[in-house]
Short mmCIF file of C-alpha atoms in Angstrom, two decimals:
data_model
loop_
_atom_site.label_atom_id
_atom_site.label_comp_id
_atom_site.label_asym_id
_atom_site.label_seq_id
_atom_site.Cartn_x
_atom_site.Cartn_y
_atom_site.Cartn_z
CA MET A 1 -29.79 -12.59 -23.44
CA THR A 2 -26.62 -13.73 -21.76
CA ALA A 3 -26.08 -13.22 -18.04
CA PRO A 4 -24.01 -10.11 -17.21
CA PRO A 5 -20.45 -11.12 -16.41
CA THR A 6 -19.17 -10.72 -12.88
CA PRO A 7 -15.55 -10.05 -12.07
CA SER A 8 -13.55 -12.74 -10.34
CA ASP A 9 -12.05 -11.94 -6.96
CA PHE A 10 -8.70 -11.46 -8.70
CA GLU A 11 -10.12 -9.02 -11.25
CA ALA A 12 -12.10 -7.06 -8.62
CA GLU A 13 -9.06 -6.73 -6.37
CA THR A 14 -6.63 -5.66 -9.09
CA ASN A 15 -9.19 -3.25 -10.51
CA ALA A 16 -9.68 -1.58 -7.10
CA THR A 17 -5.93 -1.53 -6.43
CA TYR A 18 -5.25 0.15 -9.74
CA ALA A 19 -8.05 2.68 -9.19
CA ALA A 20 -6.47 3.63 -5.85
CA LEU A 21 -3.02 3.98 -7.47
CA MET A 22 -4.36 6.01 -10.38
CA TRP A 23 -6.25 8.46 -8.19
CA ALA A 24 -3.28 8.71 -5.82
CA LEU A 25 -1.03 9.69 -8.70
CA SER A 26 -3.62 12.01 -10.25
CA ARG A 27 -4.15 13.85 -6.96
CA PRO A 28 -0.74 14.01 -5.22
CA GLY A 29 -1.20 14.93 -1.58
CA LEU A 30 -4.59 13.23 -1.23
CA ILE A 31 -4.12 9.92 0.57
CA GLY A 32 -5.84 7.02 -1.19
CA HIS A 33 -7.00 3.73 0.20
CA LEU A 34 -5.90 0.39 -1.24
CA PRO A 35 -8.26 -2.57 -0.84
CA GLY A 36 -5.62 -4.47 1.18
CA THR A 37 -2.43 -3.76 3.06
CA GLY A 38 1.16 -4.07 1.91
CA GLN A 39 2.97 -3.96 -1.41
CA ALA A 40 2.08 -7.41 -2.81
CA GLN A 41 -1.29 -6.20 -4.13
CA ILE A 42 0.51 -3.64 -6.29
CA ILE A 43 2.55 -6.43 -7.83
CA THR A 44 -0.66 -8.31 -8.56
CA ALA A 45 -2.25 -5.29 -10.22
CA LEU A 46 0.72 -4.10 -12.31
CA ILE A 47 3.45 -6.68 -12.71
CA ASP A 48 3.76 -9.51 -15.21
CA ARG A 49 6.27 -11.07 -17.60
CA GLU A 50 6.91 -7.74 -19.31
CA SER A 51 8.25 -6.16 -16.12
CA ALA A 52 11.70 -5.97 -14.60
CA VAL A 53 11.44 -5.72 -10.84
CA HIS A 54 13.75 -5.13 -7.91
CA CYS A 55 12.50 -6.08 -4.44
CA THR A 56 14.51 -5.57 -1.25
CA ASP A 57 12.29 -8.09 0.56
CA PRO A 58 13.13 -11.72 -0.48
CA ALA A 59 9.55 -12.91 0.11
CA LEU A 60 8.20 -10.14 -2.07
CA ALA A 61 10.85 -10.91 -4.70
CA ALA A 62 9.58 -14.50 -4.80
CA PHE A 63 6.02 -13.18 -5.18
CA ALA A 64 7.09 -10.92 -8.07
CA ALA A 65 8.92 -13.80 -9.73
CA ARG A 66 5.73 -15.89 -9.47
CA ALA A 67 3.95 -13.07 -11.32
CA GLY A 68 6.48 -13.57 -14.09
CA ALA A 69 8.70 -10.53 -13.53
CA ALA A 70 12.42 -10.62 -14.16
CA LEU A 71 14.33 -9.94 -10.93
CA VAL A 72 17.06 -7.42 -11.69
CA ASP A 73 19.27 -4.88 -9.96
CA MET A 74 17.82 -1.54 -8.96
CA ASP A 75 19.38 0.37 -11.87
CA ALA A 76 17.70 -1.96 -14.41
CA ALA A 77 14.28 -2.22 -12.76
CA ASP A 78 11.15 -0.51 -14.02
CA HIS A 79 9.45 -1.17 -10.66
CA VAL A 80 11.30 -1.06 -7.36
CA PHE A 81 9.62 -2.38 -4.19
CA ALA A 82 11.45 -1.38 -1.03
CA ARG A 83 10.53 -1.73 2.61
CA ASP A 84 12.85 1.13 3.37
CA LEU A 85 15.92 2.80 1.96
CA ALA A 86 19.21 2.78 3.90
CA GLN A 87 20.39 6.09 2.46
CA ALA A 88 18.85 8.69 0.25
CA ASP A 89 21.63 8.45 -2.33
CA LEU A 90 20.31 5.02 -3.33
CA LEU A 91 17.70 6.99 -5.29
CA ARG A 92 20.46 7.70 -7.81
CA ASP A 93 20.26 4.07 -8.92
CA LEU A 94 16.68 4.47 -10.07
CA ARG A 95 16.04 4.65 -13.78
CA CYS A 96 14.87 8.09 -14.90
CA GLY A 97 14.18 7.39 -18.55
CA SER A 98 15.34 9.92 -21.12
CA ASP A 99 13.98 13.05 -22.69
CA LEU A 100 13.03 10.92 -25.68
CA TYR A 101 11.45 8.16 -23.62
CA PRO A 102 10.28 9.56 -20.26
CA GLU A 103 8.13 6.44 -19.78
CA ASP A 104 11.30 4.43 -19.07
CA GLY A 105 11.54 6.14 -15.67
CA ALA A 106 11.03 3.74 -12.76
CA THR A 107 8.25 3.46 -10.21
CA LEU A 108 9.39 3.26 -6.59
CA VAL A 109 7.06 1.70 -4.05
CA ILE A 110 8.28 2.27 -0.51
CA ASN A 111 6.84 2.09 2.99
CA ALA A 112 6.56 5.36 4.86
CA ASP A 113 4.70 6.98 7.71
CA LEU A 114 2.00 9.16 6.23
CA SER A 115 0.91 10.69 9.55
CA VAL A 116 3.94 12.27 11.18
CA GLY A 117 7.38 13.32 9.97
CA THR A 118 8.94 15.97 7.76
CA ALA A 119 6.54 18.77 6.85
CA LEU A 120 6.26 19.07 3.07
CA ARG A 121 4.46 21.36 0.66
CA LEU A 122 3.44 19.89 -2.68
CA THR A 123 2.64 21.89 -5.82
CA GLY A 124 2.13 20.87 -9.42
CA PRO A 125 -0.38 19.08 -11.66
CA GLY A 126 -3.18 17.36 -9.75
CA ILE A 127 -2.94 19.79 -6.86
CA ASP A 128 -5.37 22.65 -6.38
CA GLY A 129 -2.90 25.29 -5.36
CA ALA A 130 -0.68 23.68 -2.76
CA VAL A 131 -1.10 20.95 -0.18
CA ASP A 132 0.84 20.53 3.09
CA LEU A 133 1.43 17.18 4.72
CA SER A 134 3.88 15.30 6.91
CA ILE A 135 5.75 12.19 5.83
CA GLY A 136 8.10 10.17 7.98
CA GLY A 137 10.07 6.94 7.85
CA LEU A 138 12.28 7.95 4.92
CA PRO A 139 16.05 8.49 5.07
CA ASP A 140 17.52 11.92 5.68
CA GLY A 141 17.85 14.05 2.58
CA PHE A 142 15.36 11.92 0.62
CA TRP A 143 13.49 14.90 -0.80
CA ALA A 144 16.60 16.91 -1.59
CA GLU A 145 18.05 13.91 -3.40
CA ARG A 146 14.82 13.43 -5.37
CA ALA A 147 14.87 17.07 -6.43
CA ARG A 148 18.57 16.84 -7.35
CA ILE A 149 18.16 13.77 -9.56
CA MET A 150 15.09 14.62 -11.53
CA ARG A 151 15.20 16.74 -14.67
CA TYR A 152 11.59 16.86 -15.79
CA PRO A 153 10.34 15.09 -17.90
CA MET A 154 12.96 12.59 -16.79
CA GLY A 155 12.34 11.12 -13.37
CA PHE A 156 10.58 8.46 -11.39
CA GLU A 157 7.28 8.00 -9.62
CA ILE A 158 6.97 7.25 -5.90
CA PHE A 159 4.14 5.42 -4.16
CA LEU A 160 4.38 5.72 -0.38
CA ILE A 161 2.58 2.88 1.39
CA ASP A 162 1.40 3.03 4.99
CA GLY A 163 -0.73 -0.01 5.67
CA SER A 164 -3.65 0.34 3.29
CA ARG A 165 -3.02 4.02 2.71
CA VAL A 166 -1.17 5.20 -0.37
CA LEU A 167 0.28 8.52 -1.46
CA GLY A 168 1.34 8.99 -5.07
CA LEU A 169 4.11 11.41 -6.02
CA PRO A 170 4.57 11.75 -9.78
CA ARG A 171 7.70 13.35 -11.16
CA SER A 172 5.66 16.44 -12.06
CA THR A 173 5.12 17.30 -8.38
CA GLN A 174 7.43 19.87 -6.81
CA ILE A 175 8.13 19.11 -3.17
CA GLU A 176 9.28 21.79 -0.78
CA VAL A 177 10.60 20.81 2.64
CA LEU A 178 9.15 23.24 5.13
CA MET B 1 3.79 -26.43 -5.88
CA SER B 2 0.77 -27.77 -7.71
CA LEU B 3 -0.61 -26.96 -11.12
CA LYS B 4 -3.63 -25.44 -9.42
CA SER B 5 -1.46 -22.89 -7.62
CA LEU B 6 0.03 -21.71 -10.91
CA THR B 7 -3.24 -21.11 -12.72
CA ARG B 8 -6.49 -19.33 -12.10
CA ASP B 9 -9.98 -20.73 -12.38
CA TRP B 10 -11.35 -21.14 -15.87
CA GLU B 11 -13.58 -18.34 -17.05
CA PRO B 12 -15.66 -18.27 -20.22
CA MET B 13 -14.26 -14.82 -21.03
CA SER B 14 -12.12 -12.18 -19.39
CA TYR B 15 -14.11 -9.64 -17.45
CA GLY B 16 -14.22 -6.41 -19.46
CA PHE B 17 -13.11 -8.27 -22.61
CA LEU B 18 -9.38 -7.50 -22.27
CA ASP B 19 -7.20 -10.19 -20.76
CA GLY B 20 -5.08 -9.61 -17.66
CA SER B 21 -1.80 -8.89 -19.41
CA ALA B 22 -3.41 -6.29 -21.67
CA LYS B 23 -4.95 -4.55 -18.66
CA ARG B 24 -1.69 -4.56 -16.69
CA GLU B 25 0.20 -3.03 -19.60
CA ILE B 26 -2.39 -0.28 -20.04
CA ARG B 27 -2.37 0.35 -16.28
CA ARG B 28 1.41 0.76 -16.22
CA LYS B 29 1.30 3.12 -19.19
CA MET B 30 -1.62 5.12 -17.78
CA LEU B 31 0.33 5.75 -14.57
CA LYS B 32 3.29 7.07 -16.57
CA ALA B 33 0.96 9.18 -18.72
CA ILE B 34 -0.55 10.79 -15.60
CA ALA B 35 2.94 11.42 -14.21
CA VAL B 36 4.06 13.28 -17.36
CA PRO B 37 0.94 15.19 -18.41
CA GLY B 38 0.47 15.51 -22.15
CA CYS B 39 3.37 13.19 -23.07
CA GLN B 40 2.37 10.45 -25.49
CA MET B 41 3.08 7.00 -24.09
CA PRO B 42 3.25 4.08 -26.54
CA TYR B 43 1.20 1.02 -25.69
CA ALA B 44 0.43 -2.28 -27.35
CA SER B 45 -3.18 -1.54 -28.35
CA ARG B 46 -4.72 -5.00 -28.45
CA GLU B 47 -7.40 -6.15 -30.83
CA VAL B 48 -10.95 -5.37 -29.81
CA PRO B 49 -14.01 -6.39 -31.80
CA MET B 50 -14.18 -3.07 -33.56
CA ALA B 51 -12.20 -1.61 -36.45
CA ARG B 52 -9.18 0.52 -35.59
CA GLY B 53 -10.08 4.18 -35.87
CA TRP B 54 -13.59 3.76 -34.43
CA GLY B 55 -12.70 4.35 -30.84
CA THR B 56 -10.61 1.29 -30.00
CA GLY B 57 -8.17 3.38 -27.97
CA GLY B 58 -10.86 4.83 -25.73
CA LEU B 59 -12.56 1.43 -25.54
CA GLN B 60 -9.40 -0.26 -24.21
CA ILE B 61 -9.06 2.37 -21.47
CA SER B 62 -12.74 1.94 -20.53
CA CYS B 63 -12.40 -1.86 -20.54
CA THR B 64 -9.40 -1.57 -18.19
CA LEU B 65 -11.06 0.82 -15.75
CA ILE B 66 -14.54 -0.68 -15.78
CA ASN B 67 -16.15 -2.48 -12.83
CA PRO B 68 -19.77 -3.35 -12.04
CA ALA B 69 -20.20 -0.26 -9.85
CA MET B 70 -19.03 2.21 -12.52
CA ARG B 71 -21.78 4.00 -14.42
CA ILE B 72 -20.90 4.49 -18.08
CA LYS B 73 -21.82 7.25 -20.50
CA VAL B 74 -20.67 7.18 -24.10
CA ILE B 75 -21.04 10.12 -26.49
CA ASP B 76 -20.20 10.68 -30.11
CA GLN B 77 -19.96 14.34 -31.18
CA GLY B 78 -22.08 15.18 -28.14
CA ALA B 79 -24.83 12.66 -28.91
CA ASP B 80 -25.60 9.61 -26.75
CA ASP B 81 -27.73 8.01 -29.44
CA SER B 82 -25.50 7.91 -32.51
CA VAL B 83 -24.56 4.47 -33.85
CA ASN B 84 -20.95 4.60 -32.65
CA ALA B 85 -21.88 5.71 -29.13
CA ALA B 86 -24.77 3.26 -28.80
CA SER B 87 -22.62 0.36 -29.99
CA ILE B 88 -19.72 1.12 -27.67
CA ARG B 89 -22.10 1.62 -24.75
CA SER B 90 -23.88 -1.68 -25.32
CA PHE B 91 -20.53 -3.47 -25.76
CA LEU B 92 -19.17 -2.06 -22.50
CA ALA B 93 -22.37 -2.99 -20.65
CA ARG B 94 -22.36 -6.49 -22.11
CA VAL B 95 -18.73 -7.31 -21.26
CA SER B 96 -18.83 -5.79 -17.74
CA GLY B 97 -22.40 -5.71 -16.45
CA ALA B 98 -21.83 -2.04 -15.63
CA PRO B 99 -24.85 0.24 -15.54
CA THR B 100 -25.18 2.85 -18.28
CA THR B 101 -26.58 6.33 -18.25
CA MET B 102 -27.02 9.28 -20.57
CA ASP B 103 -26.94 11.81 -17.74
CA THR B 104 -23.54 13.49 -17.38
CA LEU B 105 -24.17 14.10 -13.69
CA GLN B 106 -24.69 10.41 -12.94
CA ALA B 107 -21.82 9.04 -14.99
CA ASP B 108 -18.59 7.80 -13.38
CA LEU B 109 -16.78 7.21 -16.65
CA ILE B 110 -17.52 9.12 -19.84
CA GLN B 111 -16.06 7.83 -23.06
CA SER B 112 -16.34 10.50 -25.70
CA ARG B 113 -15.63 11.05 -29.34
CA HIS B 114 -14.74 14.68 -30.01
CA ARG B 115 -16.83 16.50 -27.40
CA ILE B 116 -16.67 17.31 -23.70
CA PRO B 117 -20.13 17.53 -22.07
CA GLU B 118 -21.44 21.01 -21.35
CA GLU B 119 -22.09 20.22 -17.72
CA MET B 120 -19.02 20.54 -15.47
CA LEU B 121 -17.33 17.27 -14.59
CA ARG B 122 -16.62 16.51 -10.98
CA ALA B 123 -13.42 15.38 -9.25
CA ASP B 124 -14.59 11.74 -9.13
CA GLN B 125 -15.35 11.49 -12.83
CA ILE B 126 -13.08 10.20 -15.59
CA LEU B 127 -13.28 11.43 -19.15
CA VAL B 128 -11.86 9.11 -21.82
CA LEU B 129 -11.35 10.79 -25.19
CA GLN B 130 -10.95 8.81 -28.39
CA VAL B 131 -8.07 10.19 -30.44
CA PRO B 132 -7.58 9.63 -34.17
CA ASN B 133 -4.21 11.37 -34.45
CA PRO B 134 -2.33 11.89 -31.19
CA GLU B 135 0.66 13.71 -32.74
CA PRO B 136 0.09 17.49 -32.81
CA LEU B 137 3.30 17.93 -34.83
CA ARG B 138 2.28 15.62 -37.68
CA SER B 139 1.18 18.47 -39.91
CA VAL B 140 4.59 20.12 -39.60
CA GLN B 141 6.76 17.01 -39.17
CA PRO B 142 5.53 13.74 -40.64
CA ASN B 143 8.52 11.78 -39.39
CA MET B 144 7.48 10.58 -35.94
CA SER B 145 11.04 9.94 -34.78
CA ILE B 146 11.94 13.56 -35.47
CA ALA B 147 8.65 14.65 -33.91
CA ARG B 148 9.58 12.71 -30.75
CA GLN B 149 12.91 14.54 -30.67
CA MET B 150 11.05 17.85 -31.02
CA HIS B 151 8.86 16.93 -28.03
CA ALA B 152 11.98 15.99 -26.06
CA ASP B 153 13.47 19.39 -26.83
CA ALA B 154 10.14 21.22 -26.34
CA ASP B 155 10.88 22.55 -29.80
CA TYR B 156 7.49 23.80 -30.94
CA GLY B 157 8.64 26.65 -33.18
CA ARG B 158 7.15 25.07 -36.32
CA MET B 159 3.78 24.85 -34.65
CA TRP B 160 3.88 28.56 -33.86
CA LEU B 161 4.95 29.19 -37.43
CA GLN B 162 1.96 27.27 -38.77
CA LEU B 163 -0.41 29.33 -36.64
CA TYR B 164 1.33 32.52 -37.74
CA GLU B 165 1.01 31.57 -41.40
CA GLN B 166 -2.70 30.92 -40.92
CA ILE B 167 -3.15 34.37 -39.45
CA VAL B 168 -1.15 36.00 -42.26
CA ARG B 169 -3.06 34.16 -44.98
CA SER B 170 -6.55 34.17 -43.54
CA GLY B 171 -6.59 36.85 -40.88
CA ARG B 172 -7.33 34.33 -38.14
CA VAL B 173 -6.25 30.93 -36.86
CA MET B 174 -7.97 28.39 -39.10
CA GLN B 175 -7.54 25.45 -36.71
CA GLY B 176 -11.14 24.44 -35.93
CA ALA B 177 -10.79 21.24 -33.98
CA SER B 178 -7.81 19.59 -32.17
CA TYR B 179 -6.38 22.99 -31.29
CA PRO B 180 -2.74 22.42 -30.22
CA SER B 181 -2.41 23.07 -26.49
CA LEU B 182 0.47 23.16 -24.06
CA VAL B 183 0.00 20.91 -21.05
CA ASN B 184 1.59 21.86 -17.74
CA GLY B 185 3.74 24.34 -19.67
CA ARG B 186 5.81 21.56 -21.20
CA TYR B 187 4.20 19.14 -23.67
CA LEU B 188 2.26 20.14 -26.73
CA MET B 189 -0.73 17.89 -27.17
CA THR B 190 -3.70 17.64 -29.45
CA PRO B 191 -6.80 17.57 -27.25
CA SER B 192 -8.35 15.18 -29.84
CA PRO B 193 -10.67 16.79 -32.41
CA ILE B 194 -12.82 18.55 -29.82
CA PRO B 195 -13.94 22.00 -31.00
CA ARG B 196 -12.09 25.10 -29.75
CA TRP B 197 -15.15 25.58 -27.51
CA ASP B 198 -14.12 22.54 -25.41
CA VAL B 199 -10.39 23.17 -24.94
CA PRO B 200 -10.78 25.65 -22.02
CA LYS B 201 -12.80 22.97 -20.20
CA LEU B 202 -9.61 20.95 -19.78
CA HIS B 203 -7.67 23.81 -18.16
CA MET B 204 -7.45 23.31 -14.38
CA ALA B 205 -10.43 20.96 -14.56
CA GLN B 206 -11.44 18.84 -11.59
CA HIS B 207 -11.77 15.59 -13.51
CA LEU B 208 -9.15 13.22 -14.87
CA THR B 209 -8.89 13.08 -18.66
CA ILE B 210 -7.29 10.15 -20.46
CA LEU B 211 -6.78 10.38 -24.21
CA SER B 212 -6.09 7.21 -26.16
CA ALA B 213 -5.40 6.49 -29.82
CA GLY B 214 -5.93 2.80 -30.58
CA ARG B 215 -4.76 2.87 -34.19
CA GLU B 216 -1.70 4.95 -33.37
CA LYS B 217 -1.04 2.98 -30.17
CA ARG B 218 -0.44 5.93 -27.89
CA LEU B 219 -2.14 7.28 -24.81
CA TYR B 220 -1.70 10.45 -22.79
CA ALA B 221 -3.43 12.12 -19.91
CA VAL B 222 -4.41 15.42 -18.40
CA PRO B 223 -4.62 15.04 -14.58
CA PRO B 224 -6.98 17.26 -12.59
CA PHE B 225 -5.80 20.80 -11.87
CA THR B 226 -3.36 20.83 -14.75
CA ARG B 227 -2.71 23.80 -16.99
CA VAL B 228 -3.93 23.30 -20.59
CA GLU B 229 -3.18 26.40 -22.59
CA PRO B 230 -4.00 26.69 -26.27
CA LEU B 231 -1.10 28.08 -28.29
CA VAL B 232 -1.91 31.72 -28.89
CA PHE B 233 0.01 34.89 -29.67
CA ASP B 234 -0.18 37.63 -27.07
CA ASP B 235 -1.92 40.01 -29.47
CA VAL B 236 -4.28 37.48 -31.11
CA PRO B 237 -6.52 36.15 -28.35
CA TYR B 238 -7.90 32.61 -28.35
CA ARG B 239 -11.43 32.56 -29.70
CA VAL B 240 -14.01 29.87 -29.24
CA GLU B 241 -16.78 29.30 -31.77
CA ASP B 242 -19.24 32.18 -31.85
CA HIS B 243 -22.25 30.14 -30.69
CA GLY B 244 -23.32 32.20 -27.70
CA HIS B 245 -26.24 33.83 -29.48
CA LEU B 246 -27.59 30.64 -31.13
CA THR B 247 -30.71 28.92 -29.94
CA CYS B 248 -31.41 25.22 -30.28
CA GLN B 249 -34.35 24.85 -32.62
CA ARG B 250 -35.58 21.68 -30.89
CA SER B 251 -35.09 22.37 -27.22
CA GLY B 252 -34.69 26.12 -26.95
CA ALA B 253 -31.35 25.77 -25.13
CA LYS B 254 -29.20 28.83 -25.67
CA GLY B 255 -25.57 29.65 -25.23
CA TYR B 256 -24.02 26.23 -25.85
CA PHE B 257 -22.10 24.57 -28.67
CA MET B 258 -24.47 23.94 -31.59
CA ASN B 259 -24.66 21.61 -34.58
CA GLU B 260 -25.50 23.47 -37.75
CA ILE B 261 -28.23 21.84 -39.85
CA PRO B 262 -28.33 23.16 -43.41
CA GLN B 263 -31.79 23.82 -44.82
CA ALA B 264 -33.04 23.57 -48.40
CA GLY B 265 -33.30 27.31 -48.88
CA GLY B 266 -29.62 27.86 -48.12
CA THR B 267 -30.28 28.89 -44.53
CA SER B 268 -29.52 26.74 -41.55
CA THR B 269 -30.98 25.88 -38.18
CA PHE B 270 -29.13 24.84 -35.05
CA GLU B 271 -29.38 22.04 -32.53
CA VAL B 272 -27.54 21.80 -29.25
CA SER B 273 -24.62 19.39 -29.73
CA ASP B 274 -24.75 17.90 -26.23
CA SER B 275 -27.89 15.84 -26.90
CA GLU B 276 -28.65 14.98 -23.28
CA LEU B 277 -28.52 18.67 -22.35
CA GLY B 278 -31.16 19.27 -25.02
CA VAL B 279 -33.28 16.41 -23.68
CA LYS B 280 -33.07 17.80 -20.15
CA THR B 281 -34.00 21.28 -21.37
CA ILE B 282 -37.09 19.86 -23.10
CA ARG B 283 -38.03 17.82 -20.01
CA MET B 284 -37.78 20.88 -17.78
CA ALA B 285 -39.83 22.95 -20.21
CA GLU B 286 -42.55 20.29 -20.07
CA GLY B 287 -42.54 20.33 -16.31
CA GLU B 288 -40.84 16.95 -15.82
CA SER B 289 -38.13 16.53 -13.25
CA ALA B 290 -34.67 16.99 -14.66
CA ARG B 291 -31.61 18.67 -13.28
CA ILE B 292 -29.03 20.49 -15.32
CA GLY B 293 -25.79 20.77 -13.46
CA GLN B 294 -23.47 23.72 -13.44
CA THR B 295 -22.24 24.32 -16.98
CA TRP B 296 -18.83 25.50 -18.17
CA TYR B 297 -20.44 28.13 -20.35
CA LYS B 298 -23.25 30.51 -19.55
CA ASP B 299 -24.82 32.43 -22.46
CA GLY B 300 -21.82 31.60 -24.57
CA GLU B 301 -19.31 32.97 -22.06
CA LEU B 302 -16.90 30.77 -20.15
CA VAL B 303 -17.69 30.85 -16.43
CA GLN B 304 -14.50 31.80 -14.62
#
């Protein structure tokens, strides 16, 4: 009988990070907890040579390049890591995929304040009825721009990061600004 | 920069069998599948030490999600003890050190071939369904490029036509398993060859369902609280198998999905398909401690 394998620290961390991301995206509106803080752990869990990444933070870009990702402009990236966005209309640069290939839509990871800010009401898959929450730290008109761009099933996913807290917003979620 | 900083420590094998790049690819695709419920996402489908078509799709999802704290249950047509289920369960335990269970209530991750357990799944549980044929349109459109275009256009007229023709020819819908269902009102999916009995369990369920076809290299998902509606005409209601009145000949359980066991005289007896539910029923009848959780069906009727 061989000894049961144990995960390395790397495997345990990426597994827990992914579990937090998966549940955050499955249950939009419920805030998940990542094992660490910041966006680098998401790069570790998801990004490798097959990814095209855009990072606004040069240190994070170097980290993504170390993971093997190609560093590209925002309109070519499948994963975008941003500390913040200057204006909401930068969302228009994100890839939305096509009706034939919705999976080509990008994933945006951005820092936000998950405690105070604009009052929002979320409905859609993963939400039991509706959920209200407040999100701050995003540019004016962010939610209106998101709604304007996306034509389901085309669209992009958003992960809002606040320290070790994460909120997932899949393209299937309708967001009403209250 | 040293060589050491560019590599990781040597390991005799990757934890959970799959290597890091395989896991990252499946993770990225799983996130997209959750974001577009019911939409089939292509993925690479790596080799696993099992023949394609025997649950390799489900196995890769389980290998990606698994960790030593995750309790695993594997079922094959409802049974925990069939060869396929026992082999996959022992493989998962051996490559991950994860504990295993047969009790639906204790499981964190349930990999299943063609059944959903009778006991209700909770919000913290994940159901992984093995899928032989992920394309619901294949029977009406064998060309998968055209089928993809039909999904893009939400053009499911031919599927309705097929159901209509079945009703005209046979008086009822003949689709027994993998009943085509509309997810979130947009994508038609096959729920894998689960019986009609199990399809309503996916509708607005609390658990996360991930469906994966290893041979066909596609995965898709049904997030919690997502509409899953079988395709039905307004005037021909959806009917599940008429098993409500049947009693399990071994355990005495009644009102659940049954396996029919033909007898020599041309008659047949029935056994409850969810084997662990049968075991629990027997244990309780013998005065042992066992707990049956809330079930989706009661006396053959779906609990609303």
